Each structure stands twice: as structure tokens, then as C-alpha cells.
PDB file of C-alpha atoms in Angstrom:
ATOM      1  CA  MET A1178     -12.685 -25.381  -5.422  1.00  0.00           C
ATOM      2  CA  HIS A1179      -9.614 -23.930  -3.741  1.00  0.00           C
ATOM      3  CA  GLU A1180      -8.967 -24.181  -0.035  1.00  0.00           C
ATOM      4  CA  ALA A1181      -9.747 -20.928   1.756  1.00  0.00           C
ATOM      5  CA  ARG A1182      -6.778 -19.226   3.322  1.00  0.00           C
ATOM      6  CA  LEU A1183      -7.130 -17.659   6.757  1.00  0.00           C
ATOM      7  CA  ILE A1184      -6.796 -13.929   6.288  1.00  0.00           C
ATOM      8  CA  SER A1185      -6.090 -11.322   8.921  1.00  0.00           C
ATOM      9  CA  ILE A1186      -9.065  -9.244  10.061  1.00  0.00           C
ATOM     10  CA  SER A1187      -6.965  -6.139   9.410  1.00  0.00           C
ATOM     11  CA  ALA A1188      -6.905  -7.068   5.701  1.00  0.00           C
ATOM     12  CA  LEU A1189     -10.554  -6.031   5.413  1.00  0.00           C
ATOM     13  CA  GLN A1190      -9.804  -2.436   6.302  1.00  0.00           C
ATOM     14  CA  HIS A1191      -6.693  -2.419   4.130  1.00  0.00           C
ATOM     15  CA  TYR A1192      -8.723  -3.725   1.166  1.00  0.00           C
ATOM     16  CA  LEU A1193     -11.425  -1.075   1.532  1.00  0.00           C
ATOM     17  CA  PHE A1194      -8.777   1.633   1.821  1.00  0.00           C
ATOM     18  CA  CYS A1195      -6.854   0.365  -1.207  1.00  0.00           C
ATOM     19  CA  GLN A1196      -6.816  -3.076  -2.817  1.00  0.00           C
ATOM     20  CA  ARG A1197      -3.171  -2.642  -3.842  1.00  0.00           C
ATOM     21  CA  GLN A1198      -2.191  -1.754  -0.272  1.00  0.00           C
ATOM     22  CA  CYS A1199      -3.932  -4.899   0.981  1.00  0.00           C
ATOM     23  CA  ALA A1200      -2.033  -7.071  -1.510  1.00  0.00           C
ATOM     24  CA  LEU A1201       1.321  -5.431  -0.766  1.00  0.00           C
ATOM     25  CA  ILE A1202       0.907  -6.005   2.972  1.00  0.00           C
ATOM     26  CA  HIS A1203      -0.749  -9.421   3.068  1.00  0.00           C
ATOM     27  CA  LEU A1204       0.496 -11.041  -0.157  1.00  0.00           C
ATOM     28  CA  GLU A1205       3.943  -9.519  -0.652  1.00  0.00           C
ATOM     29  CA  GLN A1206       4.597  -8.982   3.075  1.00  0.00           C
ATOM     30  CA  VAL A1207       5.654  -5.365   2.527  1.00  0.00           C
ATOM     31  CA  TRP A1208       5.337  -2.899   5.388  1.00  0.00           C
ATOM     32  CA  GLN A1209       6.594   0.567   6.219  1.00  0.00           C
ATOM     33  CA  GLU A1210       5.488   2.867   9.031  1.00  0.00           C
ATOM     34  CA  ASN A1211       4.650   6.531   8.971  1.00  0.00           C
ATOM     35  CA  PHE A1212       3.415   8.866  11.724  1.00  0.00           C
ATOM     36  CA  LEU A1213      -0.191   7.700  11.396  1.00  0.00           C
ATOM     37  CA  THR A1214       0.561   3.979  11.563  1.00  0.00           C
ATOM     38  CA  ALA A1215       3.071   4.440  14.399  1.00  0.00           C
ATOM     39  CA  HIS A1216       0.521   6.394  16.426  1.00  0.00           C
ATOM     40  CA  GLY A1217      -2.115   3.731  15.796  1.00  0.00           C
ATOM     41  CA  ARG A1218       0.292   0.946  16.766  1.00  0.00           C
ATOM     42  CA  GLN A1219       1.186   2.685  20.031  1.00  0.00           C
ATOM     43  CA  LEU A1220      -2.491   3.118  20.857  1.00  0.00           C
ATOM     44  CA  HIS A1221      -3.190  -0.573  20.269  1.00  0.00           C
ATOM     45  CA  GLU A1222      -0.159  -1.600  22.306  1.00  0.00           C
ATOM     46  CA  ARG A1223      -1.381   0.426  25.298  1.00  0.00           C
ATOM     47  CA  VAL A1224      -4.795  -1.208  25.034  1.00  0.00           C
ATOM     48  CA  ASP A1225      -3.503  -4.754  24.505  1.00  0.00           C
ATOM     49  CA  HIS A1226      -1.096  -4.638  27.448  1.00  0.00           C
ATOM     50  CA  GLY A1227      -3.834  -4.013  30.017  1.00  0.00           C
ATOM     51  CA  GLY A1228      -4.729  -6.974  32.215  1.00  0.00           C
ATOM     52  CA  PRO A1229      -8.149  -8.655  32.421  1.00  0.00           C
ATOM     53  CA  GLU A1230     -10.611  -7.249  34.935  1.00  0.00           C
ATOM     54  CA  THR A1231     -14.247  -7.395  35.976  1.00  0.00           C
ATOM     55  CA  ARG A1232     -16.399  -4.348  36.709  1.00  0.00           C
ATOM     56  CA  LYS A1233     -20.129  -4.216  37.368  1.00  0.00           C
ATOM     57  CA  GLY A1234     -20.650  -7.760  36.150  1.00  0.00           C
ATOM     58  CA  ILE A1235     -18.714  -7.253  32.892  1.00  0.00           C
ATOM     59  CA  ARG A1236     -15.475  -9.091  32.161  1.00  0.00           C
ATOM     60  CA  PHE A1237     -12.868  -7.157  30.138  1.00  0.00           C
ATOM     61  CA  GLU A1238     -10.272  -9.171  28.187  1.00  0.00           C
ATOM     62  CA  ARG A1239      -7.604  -7.371  26.130  1.00  0.00           C
ATOM     63  CA  GLY A1240      -5.566  -8.577  23.171  1.00  0.00           C
ATOM     64  CA  VAL A1241      -7.848 -11.565  22.523  1.00  0.00           C
ATOM     65  CA  THR A1242      -6.780 -13.827  19.637  1.00  0.00           C
ATOM     66  CA  VAL A1243      -9.561 -15.226  17.454  1.00  0.00           C
ATOM     67  CA  ASN A1244      -9.517 -17.914  14.758  1.00  0.00           C
ATOM     68  CA  ALA A1245     -12.533 -18.770  12.611  1.00  0.00           C
ATOM     69  CA  PRO A1246     -11.606 -21.419   9.985  1.00  0.00           C
ATOM     70  CA  LYS A1247     -15.131 -21.679   8.531  1.00  0.00           C
ATOM     71  CA  LEU A1248     -15.233 -17.941   8.014  1.00  0.00           C
ATOM     72  CA  GLY A1249     -11.605 -17.855   6.879  1.00  0.00           C
ATOM     73  CA  LEU A1250     -10.443 -15.231   9.370  1.00  0.00           C
ATOM     74  CA  THR A1251      -7.876 -14.834  12.107  1.00  0.00           C
ATOM     75  CA  GLY A1252      -6.830 -11.844  14.173  1.00  0.00           C
ATOM     76  CA  LYS A1253      -6.605 -10.100  17.504  1.00  0.00           C
ATOM     77  CA  LEU A1254      -9.285  -8.074  19.283  1.00  0.00           C
ATOM     78  CA  ASP A1255      -8.301  -4.911  21.137  1.00  0.00           C
ATOM     79  CA  LEU A1256     -10.911  -5.528  23.809  1.00  0.00           C
ATOM     80  CA  LEU A1257     -13.631  -8.117  24.389  1.00  0.00           C
ATOM     81  CA  GLU A1258     -16.364  -7.424  26.920  1.00  0.00           C
ATOM     82  CA  TYR A1259     -18.391 -10.330  28.308  1.00  0.00           C
ATOM     83  CA  GLN A1260     -21.565  -9.969  30.342  1.00  0.00           C
ATOM     84  CA  ALA A1261     -22.339 -13.302  32.002  1.00  0.00           C
ATOM     85  CA  SER A1262     -25.905 -12.367  32.972  1.00  0.00           C
ATOM     86  CA  ASN A1263     -27.066 -12.564  29.348  1.00  0.00           C
ATOM     87  CA  ASN A1264     -24.101 -14.395  27.781  1.00  0.00           C
ATOM     88  CA  GLN A1265     -23.388 -11.351  25.615  1.00  0.00           C
ATOM     89  CA  PHE A1266     -20.012 -10.721  23.951  1.00  0.00           C
ATOM     90  CA  THR A1267     -19.111  -7.216  22.729  1.00  0.00           C
ATOM     91  CA  PRO A1268     -15.945  -6.602  20.699  1.00  0.00           C
ATOM     92  CA  VAL A1269     -14.415  -3.134  21.042  1.00  0.00           C
ATOM     93  CA  GLU A1270     -12.004  -1.753  18.432  1.00  0.00           C
ATOM     94  CA  TYR A1271      -9.801   1.268  19.151  1.00  0.00           C
ATOM     95  CA  LYS A1272      -9.048   3.759  16.360  1.00  0.00           C
ATOM     96  CA  ARG A1273      -6.683   6.721  16.359  1.00  0.00           C
ATOM     97  CA  GLY A1274      -8.846   9.038  14.224  1.00  0.00           C
ATOM     98  CA  LYS A1275     -12.527   9.938  14.229  1.00  0.00           C
ATOM     99  CA  PRO A1276     -15.741   8.299  12.966  1.00  0.00           C
ATOM    100  CA  LYS A1277     -15.834   7.869   9.187  1.00  0.00           C
ATOM    101  CA  ALA A1278     -18.655   8.299   6.688  1.00  0.00           C
ATOM    102  CA  SER A1279     -17.968   4.861   5.196  1.00  0.00           C
ATOM    103  CA  ASN A1280     -18.189   1.443   6.864  1.00  0.00           C
ATOM    104  CA  ILE A1281     -14.416   0.892   6.697  1.00  0.00           C
ATOM    105  CA  ASP A1282     -14.142   0.578  10.505  1.00  0.00           C
ATOM    106  CA  LYS A1283     -17.491  -1.132  10.981  1.00  0.00           C
ATOM    107  CA  VAL A1284     -16.709  -4.095   8.711  1.00  0.00           C
ATOM    108  CA  GLN A1285     -13.571  -4.807  10.728  1.00  0.00           C
ATOM    109  CA  LEU A1286     -15.652  -4.786  13.903  1.00  0.00           C
ATOM    110  CA  CYS A1287     -18.295  -6.983  12.275  1.00  0.00           C
ATOM    111  CA  ALA A1288     -15.599  -9.473  11.254  1.00  0.00           C
ATOM    112  CA  GLN A1289     -14.554  -9.679  14.893  1.00  0.00           C
ATOM    113  CA  ALA A1290     -18.149 -10.339  15.888  1.00  0.00           C
ATOM    114  CA  LEU A1291     -18.477 -13.086  13.277  1.00  0.00           C
ATOM    115  CA  CYS A1292     -15.328 -14.755  14.614  1.00  0.00           C
ATOM    116  CA  ILE A1293     -16.720 -14.707  18.153  1.00  0.00           C
ATOM    117  CA  GLU A1294     -19.966 -16.232  16.912  1.00  0.00           C
ATOM    118  CA  GLU A1295     -18.138 -19.099  15.212  1.00  0.00           C
ATOM    119  CA  MET A1296     -15.920 -19.760  18.235  1.00  0.00           C
ATOM    120  CA  GLN A1297     -18.556 -19.425  20.961  1.00  0.00           C
ATOM    121  CA  SER A1298     -21.771 -20.451  19.139  1.00  0.00           C
ATOM    122  CA  VAL A1299     -23.502 -17.257  20.233  1.00  0.00           C
ATOM    123  CA  GLU A1300     -25.072 -14.260  18.509  1.00  0.00           C
ATOM    124  CA  VAL A1301     -23.195 -10.981  18.804  1.00  0.00           C
ATOM    125  CA  GLN A1302     -25.682  -8.145  18.491  1.00  0.00           C
ATOM    126  CA  HIS A1303     -23.471  -5.127  19.076  1.00  0.00           C
ATOM    127  CA  GLY A1304     -19.871  -3.979  18.938  1.00  0.00           C
ATOM    128  CA  ALA A1305     -18.191  -0.674  19.725  1.00  0.00           C
ATOM    129  CA  LEU A1306     -15.636   1.655  18.138  1.00  0.00           C
ATOM    130  CA  TRP A1307     -13.595   3.966  20.371  1.00  0.00           C
ATOM    131  CA  TYR A1308     -11.943   6.920  18.653  1.00  0.00           C
ATOM    132  CA  TRP A1309      -8.846   8.536  20.141  1.00  0.00           C
ATOM    133  CA  GLN A1310      -9.311  11.878  18.363  1.00  0.00           C
ATOM    134  CA  THR A1311     -12.850  12.451  19.641  1.00  0.00           C
ATOM    135  CA  ARG A1312     -12.529  10.398  22.851  1.00  0.00           C
ATOM    136  CA  LYS A1313     -15.939   8.930  22.125  1.00  0.00           C
ATOM    137  CA  ARG A1314     -17.313   5.403  21.981  1.00  0.00           C
ATOM    138  CA  LEU A1315     -19.681   4.533  19.140  1.00  0.00           C
ATOM    139  CA  THR A1316     -22.033   1.558  19.473  1.00  0.00           C
ATOM    140  CA  VAL A1317     -22.409  -0.411  16.238  1.00  0.00           C
ATOM    141  CA  ASP A1318     -25.327  -2.736  15.463  1.00  0.00           C
ATOM    142  CA  ILE A1319     -24.142  -5.976  13.875  1.00  0.00           C
ATOM    143  CA  ASP A1320     -27.128  -6.081  11.535  1.00  0.00           C
ATOM    144  CA  GLU A1321     -27.802  -8.132   8.399  1.00  0.00           C
ATOM    145  CA  ALA A1322     -26.672  -5.417   5.982  1.00  0.00           C
ATOM    146  CA  LEU A1323     -23.296  -5.058   7.713  1.00  0.00           C
ATOM    147  CA  ARG A1324     -22.909  -8.842   7.917  1.00  0.00           C
ATOM    148  CA  LEU A1325     -23.552  -9.210   4.185  1.00  0.00           C
ATOM    149  CA  GLN A1326     -21.080  -6.455   3.307  1.00  0.00           C
ATOM    150  CA  THR A1327     -18.437  -8.029   5.545  1.00  0.00           C
ATOM    151  CA  LYS A1328     -18.897 -11.563   4.204  1.00  0.00           C
ATOM    152  CA  THR A1329     -18.801 -10.298   0.611  1.00  0.00           C
ATOM    153  CA  LEU A1330     -15.597  -8.432   1.390  1.00  0.00           C
ATOM    154  CA  ILE A1331     -14.030 -11.555   2.893  1.00  0.00           C
ATOM    155  CA  SER A1332     -14.883 -13.481  -0.275  1.00  0.00           C
ATOM    156  CA  ASP A1333     -13.395 -10.756  -2.495  1.00  0.00           C
ATOM    157  CA  ILE A1334     -10.140 -10.774  -0.528  1.00  0.00           C
ATOM    158  CA  GLN A1335      -9.966 -14.569  -0.631  1.00  0.00           C
ATOM    159  CA  THR A1336     -10.320 -14.383  -4.422  1.00  0.00           C
ATOM    160  CA  MET A1337      -7.523 -11.819  -4.673  1.00  0.00           C
ATOM    161  CA  PHE A1338      -5.237 -13.893  -2.449  1.00  0.00           C
ATOM    162  CA  TYR A1339      -5.964 -17.019  -4.483  1.00  0.00           C
ATOM    163  CA  SER A1340      -5.020 -15.196  -7.694  1.00  0.00           C
ATOM    164  CA  ALA A1341      -1.762 -14.079  -6.020  1.00  0.00           C
ATOM    165  CA  LYS A1342      -1.833 -10.920  -8.124  1.00  0.00           C
ATOM    166  CA  THR A1343      -1.230  -7.432  -6.759  1.00  0.00           C
ATOM    167  CA  PRO A1344      -3.668  -4.928  -8.339  1.00  0.00           C
ATOM    168  CA  PRO A1345      -2.263  -1.886 -10.136  1.00  0.00           C
ATOM    169  CA  PRO A1346      -2.315   1.440  -8.268  1.00  0.00           C
ATOM    170  CA  ILE A1347      -5.172   3.900  -8.462  1.00  0.00           C
ATOM    171  CA  PHE A1348      -3.642   7.254  -7.606  1.00  0.00           C
ATOM    172  CA  GLY A1349      -5.783   9.505  -5.398  1.00  0.00           C
ATOM    173  CA  LYS A1350      -5.925  11.642  -2.268  1.00  0.00           C
ATOM    174  CA  HIS A1351      -5.812   8.539  -0.072  1.00  0.00           C
ATOM    175  CA  CYS A1352      -2.260   7.842  -1.298  1.00  0.00           C
ATOM    176  CA  LYS A1353      -0.890  10.736   0.791  1.00  0.00           C
ATOM    177  CA  ALA A1354      -1.955   8.986   4.015  1.00  0.00           C
ATOM    178  CA  CYS A1355      -0.562   5.594   2.980  1.00  0.00           C
ATOM    179  CA  SER A1356       2.648   4.478   4.661  1.00  0.00           C
ATOM    180  CA  LEU A1357       3.546   2.453   1.541  1.00  0.00           C
ATOM    181  CA  ASN A1358       3.472   5.459  -0.777  1.00  0.00           C
ATOM    182  CA  GLU A1359       7.230   5.465  -1.431  1.00  0.00           C
ATOM    183  CA  ILE A1360       7.263   1.728  -2.101  1.00  0.00           C
ATOM    184  CA  CYS A1361       4.097   1.698  -4.202  1.00  0.00           C
ATOM    185  CA  GLN A1362       4.882   4.921  -6.134  1.00  0.00           C
ATOM    186  CA  PRO A1363       1.290   5.148  -7.417  1.00  0.00           C
ATOM    187  CA  GLU A1364       1.677   8.503  -9.164  1.00  0.00           C
ATOM    188  CA  LEU A1365       4.755   7.394 -11.113  1.00  0.00           C
ATOM    189  CA  ILE A1366       3.323   4.011 -12.122  1.00  0.00           C
ATOM    190  CA  THR A1367      -0.021   5.523 -13.105  1.00  0.00           C
ATOM    191  CA  LYS A1368       1.716   8.116 -15.313  1.00  0.00           C
ATOM    192  CA  ASP A1369       3.826   5.410 -16.948  1.00  0.00           C
ATOM    193  CA  SER A1370       0.723   3.338 -17.694  1.00  0.00           C
ATOM    194  CA  SER A1371      -1.023   6.348 -19.235  1.00  0.00           C
ATOM    195  CA  SER A1372       2.031   7.088 -21.368  1.00  0.00           C
ATOM    196  CA  ARG A1373       2.162   3.502 -22.658  1.00  0.00           C
ATOM    197  CA  TYR A1374      -1.560   3.604 -23.443  1.00  0.00           C
ATOM    198  CA  ILE A1375      -1.261   6.832 -25.452  1.00  0.00           C
ATOM    199  CA  THR A1376       1.808   5.528 -27.276  1.00  0.00           C
ATOM    200  CA  GLY A1377      -0.112   2.397 -28.166  1.00  0.00           C
ATOM    201  CA  LEU A1378      -2.925   4.420 -29.660  1.00  0.00           C
ATOM    202  CA  PHE A1379      -0.526   6.295 -31.939  1.00  0.00           C
ATOM    203  CA  ASN A1380       1.159   3.052 -32.985  1.00  0.00           C
ATOM    204  CA  MET A1381      -2.225   1.620 -33.920  1.00  0.00           C
ATOM    205  CA  ASP A1382      -2.909   4.666 -36.104  1.00  0.00           C
ATOM    206  CA  ASP A1383       0.350   4.088 -37.967  1.00  0.00           C
ATOM    207  CA  GLU A1384      -0.581   0.550 -38.929  1.00  0.00           C
TER     208      GLU A1384
END
């Protein structure tokens, strides 16, 4: 058994977007910004720099650091709401875009909830996603299906980190939105791999 490495909560979203991107960022420590990432960073900075406050019995804490060794996660929450009357914690994650068809944002929120549960010995029932593009807040149930998907994802990332191998690129539409496109060069590498494969087939025929 290998010792689990604490991974950043952000790695979950990176892994679902592209496993190679996740490895480049979190294994090889490669990073490059584009307009989308810069806009997202500025949004998070505005949220994180707000001071704590209490309104209508709810405490609002921004830029909260969480560490969950048993779970194998570490990270920072954009906003944590705490209602003392029922001892309920609600993580809130801010996103620059709009709600997505997949669970790519929800698993990141669920991971935050799981960290809070480990640290505070409580059950987190709900979280929230706030989208800049739509200016709407979406309540997310932290149900068993989402928990299972999130824990499975954590395990998959731990396995990839333990192997210390960066997956090959899978070129697709998502590559255009990736800030690491120029570094990764997925289209070029994919074409080279295809060329080598075809060449190998012809060489086998000659034998």
C-alpha cells in the first residue's frame, strides 16, 4: 500500500476536463494563463478578499483553507456559510461561466463538503454554485450518488499521481479552451502518434 498524497481540490475539475491537463498542472507543475483562467482568477480573488460577516444568523467566511488527510484532499473554499441554529455548513463555489450539463463543478463542491465533514464531524447536506455569467446561485444536494462519484474520482487521481505518469493527449474541442494548449500541443502529438502507428503497420507487413 502506498501512502496517499494530499491532492488539491481543484485537481478534480482538472481531471474531469482532461486527465493530461491535471497531470501537467499537479504533477509537472506546469501552468499558463489565458483569458478564461485570468478572468476566473480575478473573480476568485474578489471573493476571497472579502472579510467575514454575519447576516440574519448566518456567518460568512471567505477564502477558507481545508485539509482532510483521511480523504486525501486539501484546498481553499471561496465561501463557507455557517448557520449556528442548526449547526449547518454550506460551501459556496464561484464559477465564471454558466451551469454545465456534467457534474464537473458539482464534484468539486462535493469534495469541499467532504473536507468540512472530516474536519468538523458534521454532515453537509447542501452546497451552492454561483455562476458569474448567469448571475444565479444553484443549490446542490450532496447526495450519495455525487459522494460516490467524487470519492471514486479522488481515488483515480491518487492512482495517477502515484504512477507519476502524464497521460497522452486526446485532441478534441475542449483543447481550444485549455490554457496549456501551446505547451501540450495535443494536435501535433496526436498526429505524430497516428503516423508512427500507421508506419508500424506497414513495417509489420514487410516482415
